[in-house]
Coordinates of C-alpha atoms in Angstrom, one line a residue:
X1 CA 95.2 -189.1 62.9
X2 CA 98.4 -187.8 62.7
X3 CA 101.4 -190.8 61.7
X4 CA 105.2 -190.6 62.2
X5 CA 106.4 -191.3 58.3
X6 CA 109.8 -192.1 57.2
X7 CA 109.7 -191.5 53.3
X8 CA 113.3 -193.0 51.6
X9 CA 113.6 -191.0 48.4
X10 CA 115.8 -192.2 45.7
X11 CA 119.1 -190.3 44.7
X12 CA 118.3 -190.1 40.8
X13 CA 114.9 -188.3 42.0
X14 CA 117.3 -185.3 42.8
X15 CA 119.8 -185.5 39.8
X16 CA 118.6 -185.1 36.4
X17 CA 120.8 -185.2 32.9
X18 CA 121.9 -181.6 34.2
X19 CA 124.2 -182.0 37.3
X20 CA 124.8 -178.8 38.2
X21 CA 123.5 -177.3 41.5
X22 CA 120.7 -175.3 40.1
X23 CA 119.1 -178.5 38.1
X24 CA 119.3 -180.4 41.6
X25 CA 118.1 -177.7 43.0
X26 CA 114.8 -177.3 40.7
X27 CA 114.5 -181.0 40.6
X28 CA 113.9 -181.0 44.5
X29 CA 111.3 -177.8 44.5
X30 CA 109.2 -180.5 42.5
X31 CA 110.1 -183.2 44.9
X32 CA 109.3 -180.9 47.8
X33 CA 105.7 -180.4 46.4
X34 CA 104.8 -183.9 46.8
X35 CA 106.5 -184.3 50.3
X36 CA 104.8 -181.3 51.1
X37 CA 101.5 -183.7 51.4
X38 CA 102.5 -185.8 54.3
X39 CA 102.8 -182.1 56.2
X40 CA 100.0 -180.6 55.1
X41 CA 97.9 -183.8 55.9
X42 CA 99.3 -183.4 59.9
X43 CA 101.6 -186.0 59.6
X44 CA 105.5 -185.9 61.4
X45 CA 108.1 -186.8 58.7
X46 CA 111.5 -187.9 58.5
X47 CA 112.8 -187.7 55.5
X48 CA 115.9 -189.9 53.9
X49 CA 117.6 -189.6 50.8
X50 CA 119.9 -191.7 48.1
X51 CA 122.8 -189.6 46.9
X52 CA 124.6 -192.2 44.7
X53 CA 125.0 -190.3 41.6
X54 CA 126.4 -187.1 43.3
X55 CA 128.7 -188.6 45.6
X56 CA 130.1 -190.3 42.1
X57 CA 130.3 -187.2 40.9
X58 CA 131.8 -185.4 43.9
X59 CA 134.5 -188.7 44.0
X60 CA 135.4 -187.8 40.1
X61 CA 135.6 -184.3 40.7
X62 CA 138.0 -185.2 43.4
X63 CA 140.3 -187.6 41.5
X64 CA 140.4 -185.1 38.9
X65 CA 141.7 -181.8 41.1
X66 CA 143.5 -184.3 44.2
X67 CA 147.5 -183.4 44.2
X68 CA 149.9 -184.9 47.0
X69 CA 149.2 -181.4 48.8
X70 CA 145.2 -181.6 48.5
X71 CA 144.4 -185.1 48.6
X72 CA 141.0 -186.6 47.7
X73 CA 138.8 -186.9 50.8
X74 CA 137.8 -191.0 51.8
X75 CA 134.2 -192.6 50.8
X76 CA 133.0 -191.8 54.5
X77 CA 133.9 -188.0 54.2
X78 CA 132.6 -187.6 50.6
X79 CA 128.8 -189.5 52.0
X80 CA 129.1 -187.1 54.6
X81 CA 129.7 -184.0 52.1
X82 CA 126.4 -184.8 49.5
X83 CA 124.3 -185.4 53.0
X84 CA 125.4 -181.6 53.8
X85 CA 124.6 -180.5 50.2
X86 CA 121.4 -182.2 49.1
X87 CA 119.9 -181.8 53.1
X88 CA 120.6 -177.8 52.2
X89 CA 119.0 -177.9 49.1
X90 CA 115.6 -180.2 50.8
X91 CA 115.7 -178.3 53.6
X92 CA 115.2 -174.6 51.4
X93 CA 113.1 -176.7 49.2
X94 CA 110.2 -177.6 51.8
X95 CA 110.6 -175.0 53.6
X96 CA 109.7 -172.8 50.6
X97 CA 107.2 -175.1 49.5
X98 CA 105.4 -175.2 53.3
X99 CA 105.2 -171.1 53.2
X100 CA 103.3 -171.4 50.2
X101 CA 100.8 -173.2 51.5
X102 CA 101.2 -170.9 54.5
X103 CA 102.4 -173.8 56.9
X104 CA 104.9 -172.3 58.7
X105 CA 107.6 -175.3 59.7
X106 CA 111.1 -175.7 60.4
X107 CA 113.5 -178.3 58.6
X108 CA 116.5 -179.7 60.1
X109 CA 119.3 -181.9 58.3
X110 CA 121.3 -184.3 60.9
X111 CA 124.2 -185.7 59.3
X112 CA 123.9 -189.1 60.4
X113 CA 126.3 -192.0 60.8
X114 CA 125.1 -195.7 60.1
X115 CA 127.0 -198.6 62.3
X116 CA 127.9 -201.8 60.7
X117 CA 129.8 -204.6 61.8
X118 CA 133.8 -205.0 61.2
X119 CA 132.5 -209.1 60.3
X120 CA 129.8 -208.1 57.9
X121 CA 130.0 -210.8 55.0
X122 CA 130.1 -207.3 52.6
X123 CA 133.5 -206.6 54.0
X124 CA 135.0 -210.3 51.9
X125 CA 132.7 -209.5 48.8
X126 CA 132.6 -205.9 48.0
X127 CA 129.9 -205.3 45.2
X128 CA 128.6 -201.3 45.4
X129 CA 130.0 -199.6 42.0
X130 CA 131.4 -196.2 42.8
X131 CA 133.1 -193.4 41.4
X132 CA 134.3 -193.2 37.3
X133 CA 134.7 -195.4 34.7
X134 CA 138.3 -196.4 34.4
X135 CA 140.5 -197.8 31.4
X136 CA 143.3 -200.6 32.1
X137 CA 145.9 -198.6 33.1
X138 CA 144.0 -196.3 34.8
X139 CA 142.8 -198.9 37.3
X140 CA 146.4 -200.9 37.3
X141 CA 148.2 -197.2 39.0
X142 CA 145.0 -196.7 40.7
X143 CA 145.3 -200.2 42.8
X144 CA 149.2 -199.6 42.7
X145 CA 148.3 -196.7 45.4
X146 CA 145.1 -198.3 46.9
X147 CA 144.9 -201.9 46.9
X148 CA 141.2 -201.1 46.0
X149 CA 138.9 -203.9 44.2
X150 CA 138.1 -203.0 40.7
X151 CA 135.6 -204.6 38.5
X152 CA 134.8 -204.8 34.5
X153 CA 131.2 -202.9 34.3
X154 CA 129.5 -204.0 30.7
X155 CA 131.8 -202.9 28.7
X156 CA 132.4 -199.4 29.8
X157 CA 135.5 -200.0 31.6
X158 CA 136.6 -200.6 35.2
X159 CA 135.1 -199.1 38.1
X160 CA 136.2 -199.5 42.1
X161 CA 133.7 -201.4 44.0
X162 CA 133.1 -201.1 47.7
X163 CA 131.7 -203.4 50.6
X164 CA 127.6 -202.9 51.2
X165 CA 127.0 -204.6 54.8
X166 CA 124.1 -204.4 56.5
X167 CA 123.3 -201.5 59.3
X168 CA 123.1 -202.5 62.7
X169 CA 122.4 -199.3 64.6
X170 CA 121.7 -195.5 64.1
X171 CA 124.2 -192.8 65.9
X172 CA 122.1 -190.3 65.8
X173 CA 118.6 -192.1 66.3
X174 CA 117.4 -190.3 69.4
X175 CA 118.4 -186.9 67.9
X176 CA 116.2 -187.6 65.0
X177 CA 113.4 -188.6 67.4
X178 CA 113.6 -185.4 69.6
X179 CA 113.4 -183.1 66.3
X180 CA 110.0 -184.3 64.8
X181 CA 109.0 -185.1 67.9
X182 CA 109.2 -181.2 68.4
X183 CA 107.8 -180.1 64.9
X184 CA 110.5 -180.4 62.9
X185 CA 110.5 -181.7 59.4
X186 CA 114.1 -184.3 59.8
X187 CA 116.4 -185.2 56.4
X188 CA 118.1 -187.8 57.9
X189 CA 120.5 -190.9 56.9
X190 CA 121.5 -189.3 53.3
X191 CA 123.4 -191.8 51.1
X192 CA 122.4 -194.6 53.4
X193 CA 124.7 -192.7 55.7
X194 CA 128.1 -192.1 57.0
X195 CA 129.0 -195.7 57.5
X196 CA 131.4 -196.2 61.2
X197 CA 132.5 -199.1 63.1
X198 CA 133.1 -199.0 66.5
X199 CA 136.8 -199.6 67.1
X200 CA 138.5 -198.5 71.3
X201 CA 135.0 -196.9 72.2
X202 CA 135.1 -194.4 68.9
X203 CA 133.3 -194.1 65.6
X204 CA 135.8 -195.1 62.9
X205 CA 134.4 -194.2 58.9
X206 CA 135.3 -197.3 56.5
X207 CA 135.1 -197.6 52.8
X208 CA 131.6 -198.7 52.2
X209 CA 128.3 -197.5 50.9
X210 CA 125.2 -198.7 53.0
X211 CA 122.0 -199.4 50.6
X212 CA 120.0 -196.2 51.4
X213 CA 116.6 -198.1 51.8
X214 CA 118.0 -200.5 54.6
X215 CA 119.1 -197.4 56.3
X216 CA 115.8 -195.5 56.3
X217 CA 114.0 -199.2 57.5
X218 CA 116.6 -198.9 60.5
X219 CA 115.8 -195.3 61.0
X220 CA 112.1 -195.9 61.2
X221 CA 112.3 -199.2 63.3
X222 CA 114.1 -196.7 65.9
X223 CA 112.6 -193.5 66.3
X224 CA 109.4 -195.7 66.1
X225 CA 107.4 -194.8 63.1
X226 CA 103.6 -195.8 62.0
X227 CA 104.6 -195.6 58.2
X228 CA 107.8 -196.3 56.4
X229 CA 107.2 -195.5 52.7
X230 CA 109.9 -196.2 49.6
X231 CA 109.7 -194.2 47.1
X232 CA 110.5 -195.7 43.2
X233 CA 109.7 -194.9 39.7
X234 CA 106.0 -197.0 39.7
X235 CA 102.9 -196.8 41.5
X236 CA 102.9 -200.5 42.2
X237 CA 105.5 -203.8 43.1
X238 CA 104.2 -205.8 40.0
X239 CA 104.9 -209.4 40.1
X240 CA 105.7 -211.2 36.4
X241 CA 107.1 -207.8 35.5
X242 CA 107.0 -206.8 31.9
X243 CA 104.9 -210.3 30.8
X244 CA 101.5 -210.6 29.4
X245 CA 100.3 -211.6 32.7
X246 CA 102.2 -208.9 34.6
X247 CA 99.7 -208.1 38.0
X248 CA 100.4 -204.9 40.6
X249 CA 100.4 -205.9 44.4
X250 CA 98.0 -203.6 46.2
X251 CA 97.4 -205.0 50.0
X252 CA 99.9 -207.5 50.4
X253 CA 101.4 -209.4 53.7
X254 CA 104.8 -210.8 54.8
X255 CA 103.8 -213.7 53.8
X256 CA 103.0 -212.9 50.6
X257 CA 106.3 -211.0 49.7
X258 CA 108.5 -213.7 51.1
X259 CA 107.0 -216.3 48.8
X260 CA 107.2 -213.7 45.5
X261 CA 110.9 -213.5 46.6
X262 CA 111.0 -217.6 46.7
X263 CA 109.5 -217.5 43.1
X264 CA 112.2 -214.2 42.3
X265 CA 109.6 -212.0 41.4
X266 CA 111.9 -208.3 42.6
X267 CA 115.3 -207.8 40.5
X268 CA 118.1 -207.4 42.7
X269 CA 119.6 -204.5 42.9
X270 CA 116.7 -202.6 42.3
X271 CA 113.2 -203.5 43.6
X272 CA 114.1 -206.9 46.0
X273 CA 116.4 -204.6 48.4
X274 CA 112.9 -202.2 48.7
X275 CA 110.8 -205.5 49.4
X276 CA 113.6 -206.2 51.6
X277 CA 113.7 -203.6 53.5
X278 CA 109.9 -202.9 53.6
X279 CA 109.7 -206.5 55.3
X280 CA 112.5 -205.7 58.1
X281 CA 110.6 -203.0 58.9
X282 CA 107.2 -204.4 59.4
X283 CA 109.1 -207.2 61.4
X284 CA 111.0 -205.0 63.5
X285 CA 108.3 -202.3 64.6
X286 CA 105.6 -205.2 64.8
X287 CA 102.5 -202.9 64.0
X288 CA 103.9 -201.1 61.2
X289 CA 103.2 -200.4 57.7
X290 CA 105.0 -200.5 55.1
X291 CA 104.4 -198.6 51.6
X292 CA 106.5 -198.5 48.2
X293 CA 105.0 -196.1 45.2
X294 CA 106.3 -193.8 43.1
X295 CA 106.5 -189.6 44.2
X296 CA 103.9 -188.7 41.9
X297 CA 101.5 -190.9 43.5
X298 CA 101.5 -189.5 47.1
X299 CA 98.7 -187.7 46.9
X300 CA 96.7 -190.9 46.0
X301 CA 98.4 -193.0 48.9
X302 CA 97.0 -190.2 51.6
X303 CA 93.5 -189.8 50.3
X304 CA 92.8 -193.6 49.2
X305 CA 95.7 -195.8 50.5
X306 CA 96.8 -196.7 47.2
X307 CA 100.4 -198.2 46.1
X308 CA 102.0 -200.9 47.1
X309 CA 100.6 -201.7 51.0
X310 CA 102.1 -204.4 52.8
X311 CA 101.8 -205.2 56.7
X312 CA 102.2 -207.8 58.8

């Protein structure tokens, strides 16, 4: 039976130690193999991506070359850039990997702006680490010029932190809809996407970066999917992680992952914003299903439901 799938891959699955194009570029042929499953198997996917290390990149790159004449572009703009680039490379990538299996299906990327709220919480506490390490002095003229919030990062020097609010609606929702509704293989929501506010009936970009698995929950609560699936670097959620009497969660409900998160089971940061999510989802579509596993284990997941399952 076929299922609409939103699948929320991580940026570092694209970036290797290599960050030049043509690394990212091979990395995603192998990512593409494994995608490649949910097509082959009939399914309609919508694909979203995490782009944090290359959009810290692209900001350094820009610091670096920005002069009074060619300025650096804003946080919005430079989200909006590594969705263009990575959606060009995972578009080529499927595509390519789709012919070889001699499934012949169009991709489409859809840059796609997120909308928070101006009176987000986030927007009083800014949190999300971007951009390059800085010394002292570096940061002291930096916040001369931008009255940016700068924080002490392990010992590694100062880095500019950013608001992380919570996404409220989808721009672009209905656009992503119509395309896989009509056979086409969607990237959608890159970075977490473009984050706007609306301000005089307009779209405005702000400073912020919107956690990329919140995004893809909001995506697939809207264009109404059967399946949201989080990809990470395990096969399984494992409660008492990295103890003796460490246990991977199979079929789990709500329930069940709100009272782990009582007990603080999921790290923040890294796996609690994927139970998170995963549990908005399932909440918001009422009869949907939520999966987290690792890339490598997609094959397993369509032939024998294995990972991480958790529903209402």
């Amino acid at each position: 039976m076929t299922k609409r799938i939103v699948v929320a891959l991580g940026g570092n699955a694209i970036l290797t130690t290599d960050a030049s194009a043509k690394a990212q570029q091979e990395a995603l042929a192998k990512t593409a193999h494994y995608l490649a499953d949910f097509i082959e198997a009939g399914h309609e996917l919508i694909i979203s991506h995490g782009n944090g290390p290359q959009v810290g990149n692209l900001l350094l790159q820009q610091q670096l070359g920005a002069t009074e004449k060619n300025p650096a572009m804003p946080l919005d703009t430079a989200v909006a850039m590594t969705q263009g680039s990575i959606g060009y490379w995972l578009e080529n990538a499927l595509v390519d990997e789709l012919k070889k299996r001699k499934i012949s299906k169009p991709a489409a990327t859809i840059l796609t702006q997120v909308v928070v709220s101006e009176t987000d919480p986030a927007f009083q506490a800014p949190s999300k680490p971007i951009g390059p390490f800085l010394s002292k002095a570096e940061m002291d003229a930096e916040k001369e010029q931008t009255q940016a919030t700068y924080v002490e990062d392990a010992g590694r020097g100062y880095r500019k932190v950013v608001p992380s609010p919570t996404p409220v609606d989808i721009v672009e929702y209905a656009v992503i809809k119509q395309l896989v509704e009509n056979g086409i293989v969607t990237i959608a929501g890159g970075g977490g996407g473009i984050p706007v506010v609306m301000k005089n009936g307009v779209y405005e970009g702000v400073e912020a970066v919107i956690d990329k698995d919140f995004a893809s929950e909001k995506i697939a609560a809207l264009v109404h999917a059967d399946m949201l699936v989080i990809l990470t670097g395990v096969d399984h959620v494992s409660i008492n992680f990295n103890q003796p009497n460490q246990a991977d969660l199979t079929k789990v409900t709500v329930t069940q992952m709100e009272e782990y998160i009582q007990q603080q089971q999921f790290a923040p940061g890294s796996m609690l914003p994927k139970v998170q999510a995963a549990i908005a989802f399932i909440k918001e579509s009422k009869n949907g299903k939520a999966v987290i596993t690792s890339l490598e284990n997609i094959k397993n997941l369509l032939e024998e439901e294995t990972g991480t399952i958790i529903t209402a």
